[in-house]
Coordinates of N, CA and C in Angstrom, one line a residue:
Chain A
A1 N 0.8 -1.2 0.0 CA 0.0 0.0 0.0 C 0.9 1.2 0.0
Q2 N 0.4 2.3 -0.7 CA 1.1 3.5 -0.7 C 1.0 4.3 0.6
T3 N 2.1 4.9 1.0 CA 2.1 5.7 2.2 C 2.8 7.0 2.0
V4 N 2.4 8.0 2.7 CA 3.1 9.3 2.7 C 3.4 9.7 4.1
T5 N 4.7 10.1 4.4 CA 5.1 10.5 5.7 C 5.6 11.9 5.8
Q6 N 5.1 12.7 6.6 CA 5.6 14.0 6.9 C 6.0 14.0 8.3
S7 N 7.3 14.1 8.5 CA 7.9 13.9 9.9 C 8.0 15.2 10.7
Q8 N 7.6 16.3 10.1 CA 7.7 17.6 10.8 C 6.2 18.0 11.1
P9 N 5.8 17.9 12.3 CA 4.4 18.3 12.6 C 4.3 19.9 12.5
E10 N 5.4 20.6 12.8 CA 5.3 22.0 12.8 C 6.7 22.6 12.5
M11 N 6.6 23.7 11.7 CA 7.9 24.4 11.3 C 7.6 25.9 11.5
S12 N 8.7 26.6 11.7 CA 8.6 28.1 11.8 C 9.7 28.7 10.9
V13 N 9.4 29.8 10.3 CA 10.4 30.5 9.5 C 10.2 32.0 9.7
Q14 N 11.3 32.7 9.6 CA 11.2 34.2 9.6 C 10.8 34.7 8.3
E15 N 10.0 35.8 8.2 CA 9.6 36.4 7.0 C 10.9 36.7 6.2
A16 N 10.8 36.4 4.8 CA 11.8 36.6 3.9 C 12.9 35.5 3.9
E17 N 12.8 34.6 4.8 CA 13.8 33.5 4.8 C 13.3 32.3 4.0
T18 N 14.1 31.3 4.0 CA 13.8 30.1 3.3 C 13.5 28.9 4.2
V19 N 12.5 28.1 3.9 CA 12.2 26.9 4.7 C 11.9 25.7 3.8
T20 N 12.3 24.6 4.3 CA 12.1 23.3 3.6 C 11.2 22.4 4.4
L21 N 10.2 21.9 3.8 CA 9.3 20.9 4.4 C 9.6 19.5 3.8
S22 N 9.6 18.5 4.7 CA 10.1 17.2 4.3 C 8.9 16.3 4.0
C23 N 9.1 15.3 3.1 CA 8.1 14.3 2.8 C 8.8 13.1 2.2
T24 N 8.4 12.0 2.7 CA 8.9 10.7 2.1 C 7.7 9.9 1.8
Y25 N 7.8 9.0 0.9 CA 6.7 8.2 0.5 C 7.1 6.8 0.1
D26 N 6.1 5.9 0.0 CA 6.4 4.5 -0.4 C 5.4 4.1 -1.5
T27 N 5.8 3.6 -2.6 CA 4.9 3.1 -3.6 C 5.6 2.1 -4.4
S28 N 4.8 1.1 -4.9 CA 5.4 0.1 -5.8 C 5.2 0.4 -7.3
E29 N 4.6 1.5 -7.6 CA 4.4 1.9 -8.9 C 5.6 2.6 -9.5
S30 N 5.7 2.5 -10.8 CA 6.9 3.2 -11.4 C 6.5 4.6 -12.0
D31 N 5.2 4.8 -12.3 CA 4.7 6.0 -12.8 C 3.7 6.6 -11.9
Y32 N 4.0 7.7 -11.3 CA 3.1 8.3 -10.3 C 3.3 9.8 -10.3
Y33 N 2.5 10.5 -9.5 CA 2.6 12.0 -9.4 C 2.7 12.3 -7.9
L34 N 3.4 13.4 -7.6 CA 3.5 13.9 -6.2 C 3.0 15.3 -6.2
F35 N 2.4 15.7 -5.1 CA 1.8 17.0 -5.0 C 2.1 17.6 -3.6
W36 N 2.1 18.9 -3.5 CA 2.1 19.7 -2.3 C 0.8 20.6 -2.4
Y37 N 0.0 20.4 -1.3 CA -1.2 21.2 -1.2 C -1.1 22.1 0.1
K38 N -1.6 23.3 0.0 CA -1.6 24.2 1.1 C -3.1 24.4 1.6
Q39 N -3.2 24.3 2.9 CA -4.5 24.5 3.6 C -4.4 25.7 4.6
P40 N -4.8 26.9 4.2 CA -4.9 28.0 5.1 C -6.0 27.8 6.1
P41 N -6.1 28.7 7.1 CA -7.2 28.6 8.1 C -8.6 28.6 7.4
S42 N -8.8 29.1 6.2 CA -10.1 29.0 5.6 C -10.5 27.5 5.2
R43 N -9.5 26.6 5.3 CA -9.7 25.2 5.0 C -9.6 24.8 3.5
Q44 N -9.6 25.9 2.7 CA -9.6 25.6 1.2 C -8.3 24.9 0.9
M45 N -8.3 23.8 0.2 CA -7.1 23.1 -0.3 C -6.7 23.7 -1.6
I46 N -5.4 24.2 -1.6 CA -4.9 24.9 -2.7 C -3.7 24.1 -3.2
L47 N -3.7 23.8 -4.5 CA -2.5 23.1 -5.1 C -1.3 24.1 -5.2
V48 N -0.2 23.6 -4.6 CA 1.0 24.5 -4.7 C 1.9 24.1 -5.8
I49 N 2.1 22.8 -6.0 CA 3.1 22.3 -7.0 C 2.9 20.8 -7.2
R50 N 3.2 20.4 -8.4 CA 3.0 19.0 -8.8 C 4.3 18.5 -9.5
Q51 N 4.7 17.2 -9.2 CA 5.9 16.6 -9.8 C 5.5 15.3 -10.5
E52 N 5.9 15.1 -11.7 CA 5.7 13.8 -12.4 C 6.9 13.0 -12.2
A53 N 6.7 11.7 -11.7 CA 7.8 10.9 -11.3 C 8.8 10.6 -12.4
Y54 N 8.3 10.6 -13.6 CA 9.2 10.2 -14.7 C 10.1 11.4 -15.2
K55 N 9.8 12.6 -14.6 CA 10.6 13.7 -15.0 C 11.7 13.9 -13.9
Q56 N 12.9 14.0 -14.4 CA 14.0 14.2 -13.5 C 14.1 15.6 -13.0
Q57 N 13.7 16.6 -13.8 CA 13.8 18.0 -13.4 C 12.8 18.3 -12.3
N58 N 13.3 19.0 -11.3 CA 12.5 19.4 -10.2 C 11.5 20.5 -10.6
A59 N 10.2 20.3 -10.2 CA 9.2 21.3 -10.5 C 9.5 22.6 -9.7
T60 N 9.1 23.7 -10.3 CA 9.2 25.1 -9.7 C 8.0 25.9 -10.1
E61 N 7.5 26.6 -9.0 CA 6.4 27.6 -9.2 C 6.7 28.8 -8.4
N62 N 7.3 29.8 -9.1 CA 7.6 31.1 -8.4 C 8.5 30.8 -7.2
R63 N 8.1 31.1 -6.0 CA 8.9 31.0 -4.8 C 8.9 29.5 -4.3
F64 N 8.2 28.6 -4.9 CA 8.1 27.3 -4.4 C 8.8 26.3 -5.4
S65 N 9.6 25.5 -4.8 CA 10.3 24.5 -5.6 C 10.4 23.2 -4.8
V66 N 10.7 22.1 -5.5 CA 10.8 20.8 -4.8 C 12.1 20.2 -5.1
N67 N 12.5 19.3 -4.2 CA 13.7 18.5 -4.3 C 13.2 17.1 -4.4
F68 N 13.1 16.5 -5.6 CA 12.6 15.2 -5.8 C 13.7 14.2 -5.9
Q69 N 13.8 13.3 -5.0 CA 14.8 12.2 -5.0 C 14.1 10.9 -5.2
K70 N 14.0 10.4 -6.4 CA 13.2 9.2 -6.7 C 13.7 8.0 -6.0
A71 N 15.0 7.8 -6.1 CA 15.6 6.6 -5.5 C 15.4 6.6 -4.0
A72 N 15.4 7.7 -3.3 CA 15.3 7.8 -1.9 C 13.8 8.0 -1.5
K73 N 12.9 8.1 -2.5 CA 11.5 8.3 -2.3 C 11.3 9.5 -1.3
S74 N 11.9 10.6 -1.7 CA 11.8 11.8 -1.0 C 11.3 13.0 -1.9
F75 N 10.5 13.8 -1.3 CA 9.9 14.9 -2.1 C 9.7 16.1 -1.1
S76 N 10.7 16.9 -1.0 CA 10.6 18.1 -0.1 C 10.2 19.3 -0.8
L77 N 9.6 20.2 -0.1 CA 9.2 21.5 -0.6 C 10.0 22.7 0.0
K78 N 10.5 23.5 -0.9 CA 11.3 24.6 -0.5 C 10.5 25.9 -0.8
I79 N 10.3 26.7 0.3 CA 9.7 28.0 0.1 C 10.7 29.1 0.3
S80 N 10.9 29.9 -0.7 CA 11.9 31.0 -0.7 C 11.2 32.3 -0.4
D81 N 11.9 33.2 0.3 CA 11.4 34.6 0.5 C 10.0 34.4 1.2
S82 N 10.0 33.7 2.3 CA 8.7 33.4 2.9 C 7.9 34.7 3.2
Q83 N 6.6 34.6 3.0 CA 5.7 35.7 3.3 C 4.6 35.3 4.3
L84 N 4.0 36.3 5.0 CA 3.0 36.0 6.0 C 1.9 35.1 5.5
G85 N 1.6 35.3 4.2 CA 0.5 34.6 3.6 C 0.8 33.1 3.3
D86 N 2.1 32.7 3.5 CA 2.4 31.3 3.4 C 2.1 30.5 4.6
A87 N 1.7 31.2 5.7 CA 1.4 30.4 6.9 C 0.1 29.6 6.6
A88 N 0.3 28.3 6.9 CA -0.8 27.3 6.6 C -0.4 26.0 7.0
M89 N -1.3 25.0 6.8 CA -0.9 23.6 6.9 C -0.5 23.1 5.5
Y90 N 0.6 22.4 5.3 CA 1.0 21.9 4.1 C 0.9 20.4 4.0
F91 N 0.3 19.9 3.0 CA 0.1 18.4 2.8 C 0.9 17.9 1.6
C92 N 1.6 16.9 1.8 CA 2.2 16.2 0.7 C 1.3 15.1 0.3
A93 N 1.2 14.8 -1.0 CA 0.2 13.8 -1.5 C 0.8 13.0 -2.7
L94 N 0.4 11.7 -2.8 CA 0.9 10.8 -3.8 C -0.3 10.3 -4.6
S95 N -0.2 10.2 -5.9 CA -1.3 9.6 -6.6 C -1.3 8.1 -6.5
Q96 N -2.5 7.5 -6.3 CA -2.6 6.1 -6.3 C -3.9 5.7 -7.1
G97 N -3.7 5.3 -8.3 CA -4.8 5.1 -9.2 C -5.6 6.4 -9.4
N98 N -6.8 6.4 -9.1 CA -7.6 7.6 -9.3 C -7.7 8.5 -8.0
K99 N -7.0 8.1 -7.0 CA -7.1 8.9 -5.7 C -5.8 9.4 -5.3
L100 N -5.8 10.3 -4.3 CA -4.6 10.8 -3.7 C -4.5 10.3 -2.3
V101 N -3.2 10.0 -1.9 CA -2.9 9.6 -0.6 C -2.1 10.7 0.1
F102 N -2.6 11.2 1.2 CA -2.1 12.4 1.9 C -1.2 12.0 3.1
G103 N -0.2 12.8 3.3 CA 0.5 12.8 4.6 C -0.3 13.5 5.7
A104 N 0.2 13.5 6.9 CA -0.5 14.0 8.0 C -0.4 15.6 8.1
G105 N 0.5 16.1 7.3 CA 0.6 17.6 7.3 C 1.6 18.2 8.1
T106 N 2.1 19.4 7.8 CA 3.1 20.2 8.5 C 2.5 21.6 8.7
I107 N 2.4 22.1 9.9 CA 1.9 23.4 10.1 C 3.1 24.3 9.9
L108 N 3.0 25.3 9.0 CA 4.1 26.3 8.8 C 3.6 27.6 9.5
R109 N 4.5 28.1 10.4 CA 4.3 29.4 11.0 C 5.3 30.4 10.4
V110 N 4.9 31.6 10.1 CA 5.8 32.6 9.5 C 5.8 33.8 10.5
K111 N 7.0 34.1 11.0 CA 7.2 35.2 12.0 C 7.6 36.5 11.3
S112 N 7.0 37.6 11.7 CA 7.3 38.9 11.1 C 8.4 39.6 11.9
Chain B
N1 N -15.5 32.1 -13.3 CA -15.2 30.7 -13.4 C -15.2 30.0 -12.0
A2 N -16.4 29.5 -11.6 CA -16.5 29.1 -10.2 C -15.7 27.8 -10.0
G3 N -15.2 27.6 -8.9 CA -14.5 26.4 -8.5 C -15.5 25.4 -7.9
V4 N -14.9 24.4 -7.2 CA -15.8 23.4 -6.6 C -16.5 24.1 -5.4
M5 N -17.8 23.9 -5.4 CA -18.7 24.5 -4.4 C -19.3 23.4 -3.5
Q6 N -19.0 23.6 -2.2 CA -19.6 22.7 -1.2 C -20.5 23.4 -0.3
N7 N -21.6 22.8 0.0 CA -22.5 23.4 1.0 C -23.2 22.3 1.8
P8 N -23.5 22.5 3.1 CA -23.2 23.8 3.8 C -21.7 23.8 4.2
R9 N -21.2 24.9 4.6 CA -19.8 24.9 5.1 C -19.7 24.3 6.5
H10 N -20.8 24.4 7.3 CA -20.8 23.8 8.6 C -22.1 23.2 8.8
L11 N -22.2 22.0 9.3 CA -23.4 21.2 9.5 C -23.4 20.6 10.9
V12 N -24.4 20.9 11.7 CA -24.5 20.3 13.0 C -25.7 19.4 13.0
R13 N -25.4 18.2 13.5 CA -26.4 17.1 13.6 C -26.3 16.5 15.0
R14 N -27.5 16.0 15.5 CA -27.5 15.2 16.7 C -27.3 13.7 16.3
R15 N -26.8 13.0 17.3 CA -26.6 11.6 17.0 C -27.9 10.9 16.6
G16 N -27.8 10.1 15.5 CA -29.0 9.4 15.0 C -29.6 10.1 13.8
Q17 N -29.3 11.4 13.6 CA -29.9 12.1 12.5 C -29.1 11.8 11.2
E18 N -29.6 12.3 10.1 CA -29.0 12.1 8.8 C -28.2 13.4 8.4
A19 N -27.1 13.2 7.7 CA -26.4 14.4 7.2 C -26.3 14.2 5.7
R20 N -26.5 15.3 5.0 CA -26.4 15.4 3.5 C -25.5 16.5 3.1
L21 N -24.4 16.1 2.5 CA -23.4 17.1 2.1 C -23.4 17.2 0.5
R22 N -23.4 18.4 0.1 CA -23.5 18.6 -1.4 C -22.2 19.2 -2.0
C23 N -22.0 18.8 -3.2 CA -20.8 19.2 -3.9 C -21.1 19.5 -5.4
S24 N -20.9 20.7 -5.8 CA -21.0 21.0 -7.2 C -19.6 21.2 -7.8
P25 N -19.3 20.3 -8.8 CA -17.9 20.3 -9.3 C -17.7 21.6 -10.2
V26 N -16.4 21.8 -10.5 CA -16.1 22.8 -11.5 C -16.9 22.5 -12.8
K27 N -17.4 23.6 -13.4 CA -18.2 23.4 -14.6 C -17.4 22.7 -15.7
G28 N -18.1 21.6 -16.2 CA -17.4 20.8 -17.2 C -16.7 19.6 -16.7
H29 N -16.5 19.5 -15.3 CA -15.8 18.4 -14.7 C -16.9 17.3 -14.5
S30 N -16.5 16.0 -14.9 CA -17.5 14.9 -14.7 C -16.9 13.9 -13.7
H31 N -15.9 14.2 -13.0 CA -15.3 13.2 -12.1 C -15.2 13.9 -10.7
V32 N -15.8 13.2 -9.7 CA -15.9 13.8 -8.4 C -15.3 12.8 -7.4
Y33 N -14.6 13.3 -6.4 CA -13.9 12.5 -5.3 C -14.4 13.1 -4.0
W34 N -14.6 12.2 -3.0 CA -14.9 12.7 -1.6 C -13.7 12.2 -0.7
Y35 N -13.3 13.1 0.2 CA -12.3 12.8 1.1 C -12.8 13.2 2.5
R36 N -12.2 12.6 3.6 CA -12.6 12.9 4.9 C -11.3 13.3 5.7
Q37 N -11.4 14.4 6.4 CA -10.3 14.8 7.2 C -10.7 14.8 8.7
L38 N -10.1 13.9 9.5 CA -10.3 13.9 10.9 C -9.4 14.9 11.5
P39 N -9.7 15.4 12.7 CA -8.8 16.4 13.4 C -7.4 15.9 13.5
E40 N -6.5 16.8 13.2 CA -5.0 16.5 13.3 C -4.5 15.5 12.3
E41 N -5.3 15.2 11.3 CA -4.9 14.2 10.3 C -5.0 14.8 8.9
G42 N -4.4 14.0 7.9 CA -4.5 14.4 6.5 C -5.8 13.9 6.0
L43 N -6.1 14.2 4.7 CA -7.3 13.8 4.1 C -7.2 12.3 3.7
K44 N -8.3 11.6 3.9 CA -8.4 10.2 3.5 C -9.5 10.0 2.4
F45 N -9.1 9.3 1.4 CA -10.0 9.0 0.3 C -11.2 8.2 0.7
M46 N -12.4 8.6 0.2 CA -13.6 7.8 0.5 C -14.2 7.2 -0.8
V47 N -14.5 8.0 -1.8 CA -15.2 7.5 -2.9 C -14.9 8.3 -4.2
Y48 N -14.9 7.7 -5.3 CA -14.7 8.3 -6.6 C -15.9 8.0 -7.5
L49 N -16.5 9.1 -8.1 CA -17.7 8.9 -8.9 C -17.6 9.6 -10.2
Q50 N -18.2 9.1 -11.2 CA -18.5 9.8 -12.4 C -20.0 9.9 -12.5
K51 N -20.4 10.7 -13.5 CA -21.9 10.9 -13.6 C -22.6 9.5 -13.6
E52 N -23.5 9.4 -12.6 CA -24.4 8.2 -12.5 C -23.7 6.9 -12.2
N53 N -22.4 7.0 -11.9 CA -21.6 5.7 -11.6 C -20.7 5.9 -10.4
I54 N -20.6 4.9 -9.5 CA -19.6 4.9 -8.5 C -18.5 4.0 -9.1
I55 N -17.3 4.6 -9.2 CA -16.2 3.9 -9.7 C -15.3 3.2 -8.7
D56 N -15.1 3.9 -7.6 CA -14.2 3.3 -6.5 C -14.8 3.8 -5.2
E57 N -15.3 2.9 -4.4 CA -15.8 3.2 -3.1 C -15.0 2.5 -2.0
S58 N -13.7 2.2 -2.3 CA -12.9 1.4 -1.3 C -12.6 2.1 0.0
G59 N -12.8 3.4 0.1 CA -12.6 4.2 1.3 C -13.9 4.5 2.1
M60 N -15.0 4.0 1.6 CA -16.2 4.3 2.3 C -16.5 3.3 3.4
P61 N -16.9 3.7 4.6 CA -17.4 2.8 5.6 C -18.5 1.9 5.0
K62 N -18.6 0.7 5.4 CA -19.5 -0.3 4.8 C -21.0 0.1 5.1
E63 N -21.2 0.7 6.3 CA -22.6 1.0 6.7 C -22.8 2.5 6.9
R64 N -24.0 3.0 6.7 CA -24.5 4.3 6.9 C -24.0 5.4 5.9
F65 N -23.0 5.1 5.2 CA -22.5 6.1 4.2 C -22.8 5.7 2.8
S66 N -23.2 6.7 2.0 CA -23.5 6.5 0.6 C -23.2 7.7 -0.2
A67 N -23.0 7.6 -1.5 CA -22.7 8.8 -2.3 C -23.3 8.6 -3.7
E68 N -23.7 9.7 -4.3 CA -24.2 9.7 -5.6 C -23.8 10.9 -6.4
F69 N -23.8 10.8 -7.7 CA -23.5 11.9 -8.6 C -24.4 11.7 -9.8
P70 N -25.6 12.3 -9.6 CA -26.7 12.1 -10.7 C -26.3 12.9 -12.0
K71 N -27.1 12.5 -13.0 CA -26.9 13.1 -14.3 C -27.0 14.7 -14.2
E72 N -28.0 15.1 -13.4 CA -28.2 16.5 -13.2 C -28.1 16.8 -11.7
G73 N -27.5 17.9 -11.4 CA -27.4 18.3 -10.0 C -26.1 17.9 -9.3
P74 N -25.9 18.3 -8.1 CA -24.6 18.1 -7.4 C -24.4 16.7 -7.0
S75 N -23.2 16.4 -6.6 CA -22.9 15.1 -5.9 C -23.3 15.2 -4.5
I76 N -23.9 14.1 -3.9 CA -24.3 14.1 -2.5 C -23.6 13.0 -1.8
L77 N -23.1 13.4 -0.6 CA -22.5 12.4 0.3 C -23.6 12.3 1.5
R78 N -24.1 11.1 1.7 CA -25.1 11.0 2.7 C -24.6 10.1 3.9
I79 N -24.8 10.5 5.1 CA -24.5 9.8 6.2 C -25.7 9.6 7.1
Q80 N -26.1 8.3 7.2 CA -27.3 8.1 8.0 C -27.0 7.8 9.4
Q81 N -27.9 8.1 10.3 CA -27.7 7.8 11.8 C -26.3 8.2 12.3
V82 N -26.0 9.4 12.2 CA -24.6 9.9 12.5 C -24.3 9.6 13.9
V83 N -23.0 9.3 14.1 CA -22.4 9.1 15.5 C -21.3 10.2 15.6
R84 N -20.9 10.3 16.9 CA -19.9 11.4 17.2 C -18.6 11.2 16.4
G85 N -18.2 9.9 16.1 CA -17.0 9.6 15.3 C -17.1 10.1 13.9
D86 N -18.3 10.5 13.4 CA -18.4 11.0 12.1 C -18.0 12.5 12.0
S87 N -17.8 13.1 13.1 CA -17.4 14.5 13.1 C -16.1 14.7 12.4
A88 N -16.1 15.5 11.4 CA -14.9 15.6 10.6 C -15.1 16.7 9.5
A89 N -14.1 17.0 8.8 CA -14.3 17.9 7.6 C -14.3 17.0 6.4
Y90 N -15.3 17.2 5.5 CA -15.5 16.4 4.3 C -15.2 17.3 3.1
F91 N -14.3 16.8 2.3 CA -13.9 17.6 1.2 C -14.3 16.9 -0.1
C92 N -14.7 17.7 -1.1 CA -15.0 17.2 -2.4 C -14.0 17.8 -3.4
A93 N -13.6 17.0 -4.4 CA -12.7 17.4 -5.4 C -13.3 17.0 -6.8
S94 N -12.9 17.7 -7.8 CA -13.3 17.3 -9.1 C -12.2 17.4 -10.1
S95 N -12.3 16.7 -11.2 CA -11.3 16.8 -12.3 C -12.0 16.6 -13.6
P96 N -11.4 17.2 -14.7 CA -12.1 17.1 -16.0 C -12.1 15.7 -16.6
L97 N -11.1 15.0 -16.3 CA -10.9 13.6 -16.8 C -10.6 12.8 -15.6
Q98 N -10.3 11.5 -15.9 CA -9.9 10.6 -14.8 C -8.7 11.1 -14.1
G99 N -8.7 11.0 -12.7 CA -7.7 11.6 -11.9 C -6.4 10.8 -11.9
G100 N -5.8 10.6 -10.7 CA -4.6 9.8 -10.6 C -3.4 10.7 -10.7
G101 N -3.5 12.0 -10.8 CA -2.4 12.8 -10.9 C -2.1 13.4 -12.2
K102 N -2.4 12.7 -13.3 CA -2.2 13.3 -14.6 C -3.2 14.5 -14.8
N103 N -4.4 14.3 -14.2 CA -5.4 15.4 -14.2 C -5.6 15.9 -12.8
I104 N -5.4 17.1 -12.6 CA -5.3 17.7 -11.3 C -6.7 17.6 -10.6
Q105 N -6.8 17.3 -9.4 CA -8.0 17.4 -8.6 C -8.1 18.8 -8.0
Y106 N -9.2 19.4 -8.2 CA -9.5 20.7 -7.6 C -10.4 20.6 -6.4
F107 N -10.1 21.1 -5.3 CA -10.8 20.9 -4.1 C -11.8 22.1 -3.8
G108 N -12.9 21.7 -3.1 CA -13.7 22.7 -2.5 C -13.2 23.1 -1.1
A109 N -13.9 23.9 -0.4 CA -13.5 24.4 0.9 C -14.0 23.5 2.0
G110 N -14.7 22.4 1.7 CA -15.1 21.4 2.7 C -16.3 21.7 3.5
T111 N -16.9 20.7 4.0 CA -18.0 20.8 5.0 C -17.6 20.3 6.3
R112 N -17.7 21.1 7.3 CA -17.3 20.6 8.7 C -18.6 20.1 9.3
L113 N -18.6 18.8 9.6 CA -19.7 18.1 10.3 C -19.4 18.0 11.7
S114 N -20.3 18.5 12.5 CA -20.2 18.3 14.0 C -21.4 17.5 14.5
V115 N -21.2 16.5 15.2 CA -22.2 15.6 15.7 C -22.3 15.8 17.2
L116 N -23.4 16.2 17.7 CA -23.6 16.5 19.1 C -24.1 15.2 19.9

């Protein structure tokens, strides 16, 4: 069975600094997708970034980038120039057939 | 261009009552997914539906829970005879084609069910 593990329940970062959120996963499939979703206090789930497993190049979306290590089954999210609006719960997710398997989440706090 | 709309945002029920959660997918999307989020946990898959068909209900509890996505109208997640353990946030997502990652799932803001 596919599993997703986020080992950091909570992280803090100073405004304008960089922070990295960790995620490891386990899957027996060779072709899959990985995601980071953001959940602010409004509870809305917002897609931050997506990585296709067969692509070696790490995905990037503005201040958000990933470090995808396929052999190690690691998929970390780097947030550069952190902003107050980045404060939220962040979930790592893995595609499994037609559904997504989520980690338990990491709360990110941004200090001004 | 409206996203996934869920209502109500918050639903309060007493034990033994029925809860009906509604989800209108993004216009043009014919694939709907329901997930449940218990406190302090990530989202857990419940069911995947296409119009008038349940494709995968492997995450649905065997009793009291049902889901539908009729030809017309929103998708409905129905919980009969609710118990306190059903208290959670229920999220709906939709995709234009079959999901699995190739086609992104867009999420609604969820319905928070509180069972007294």
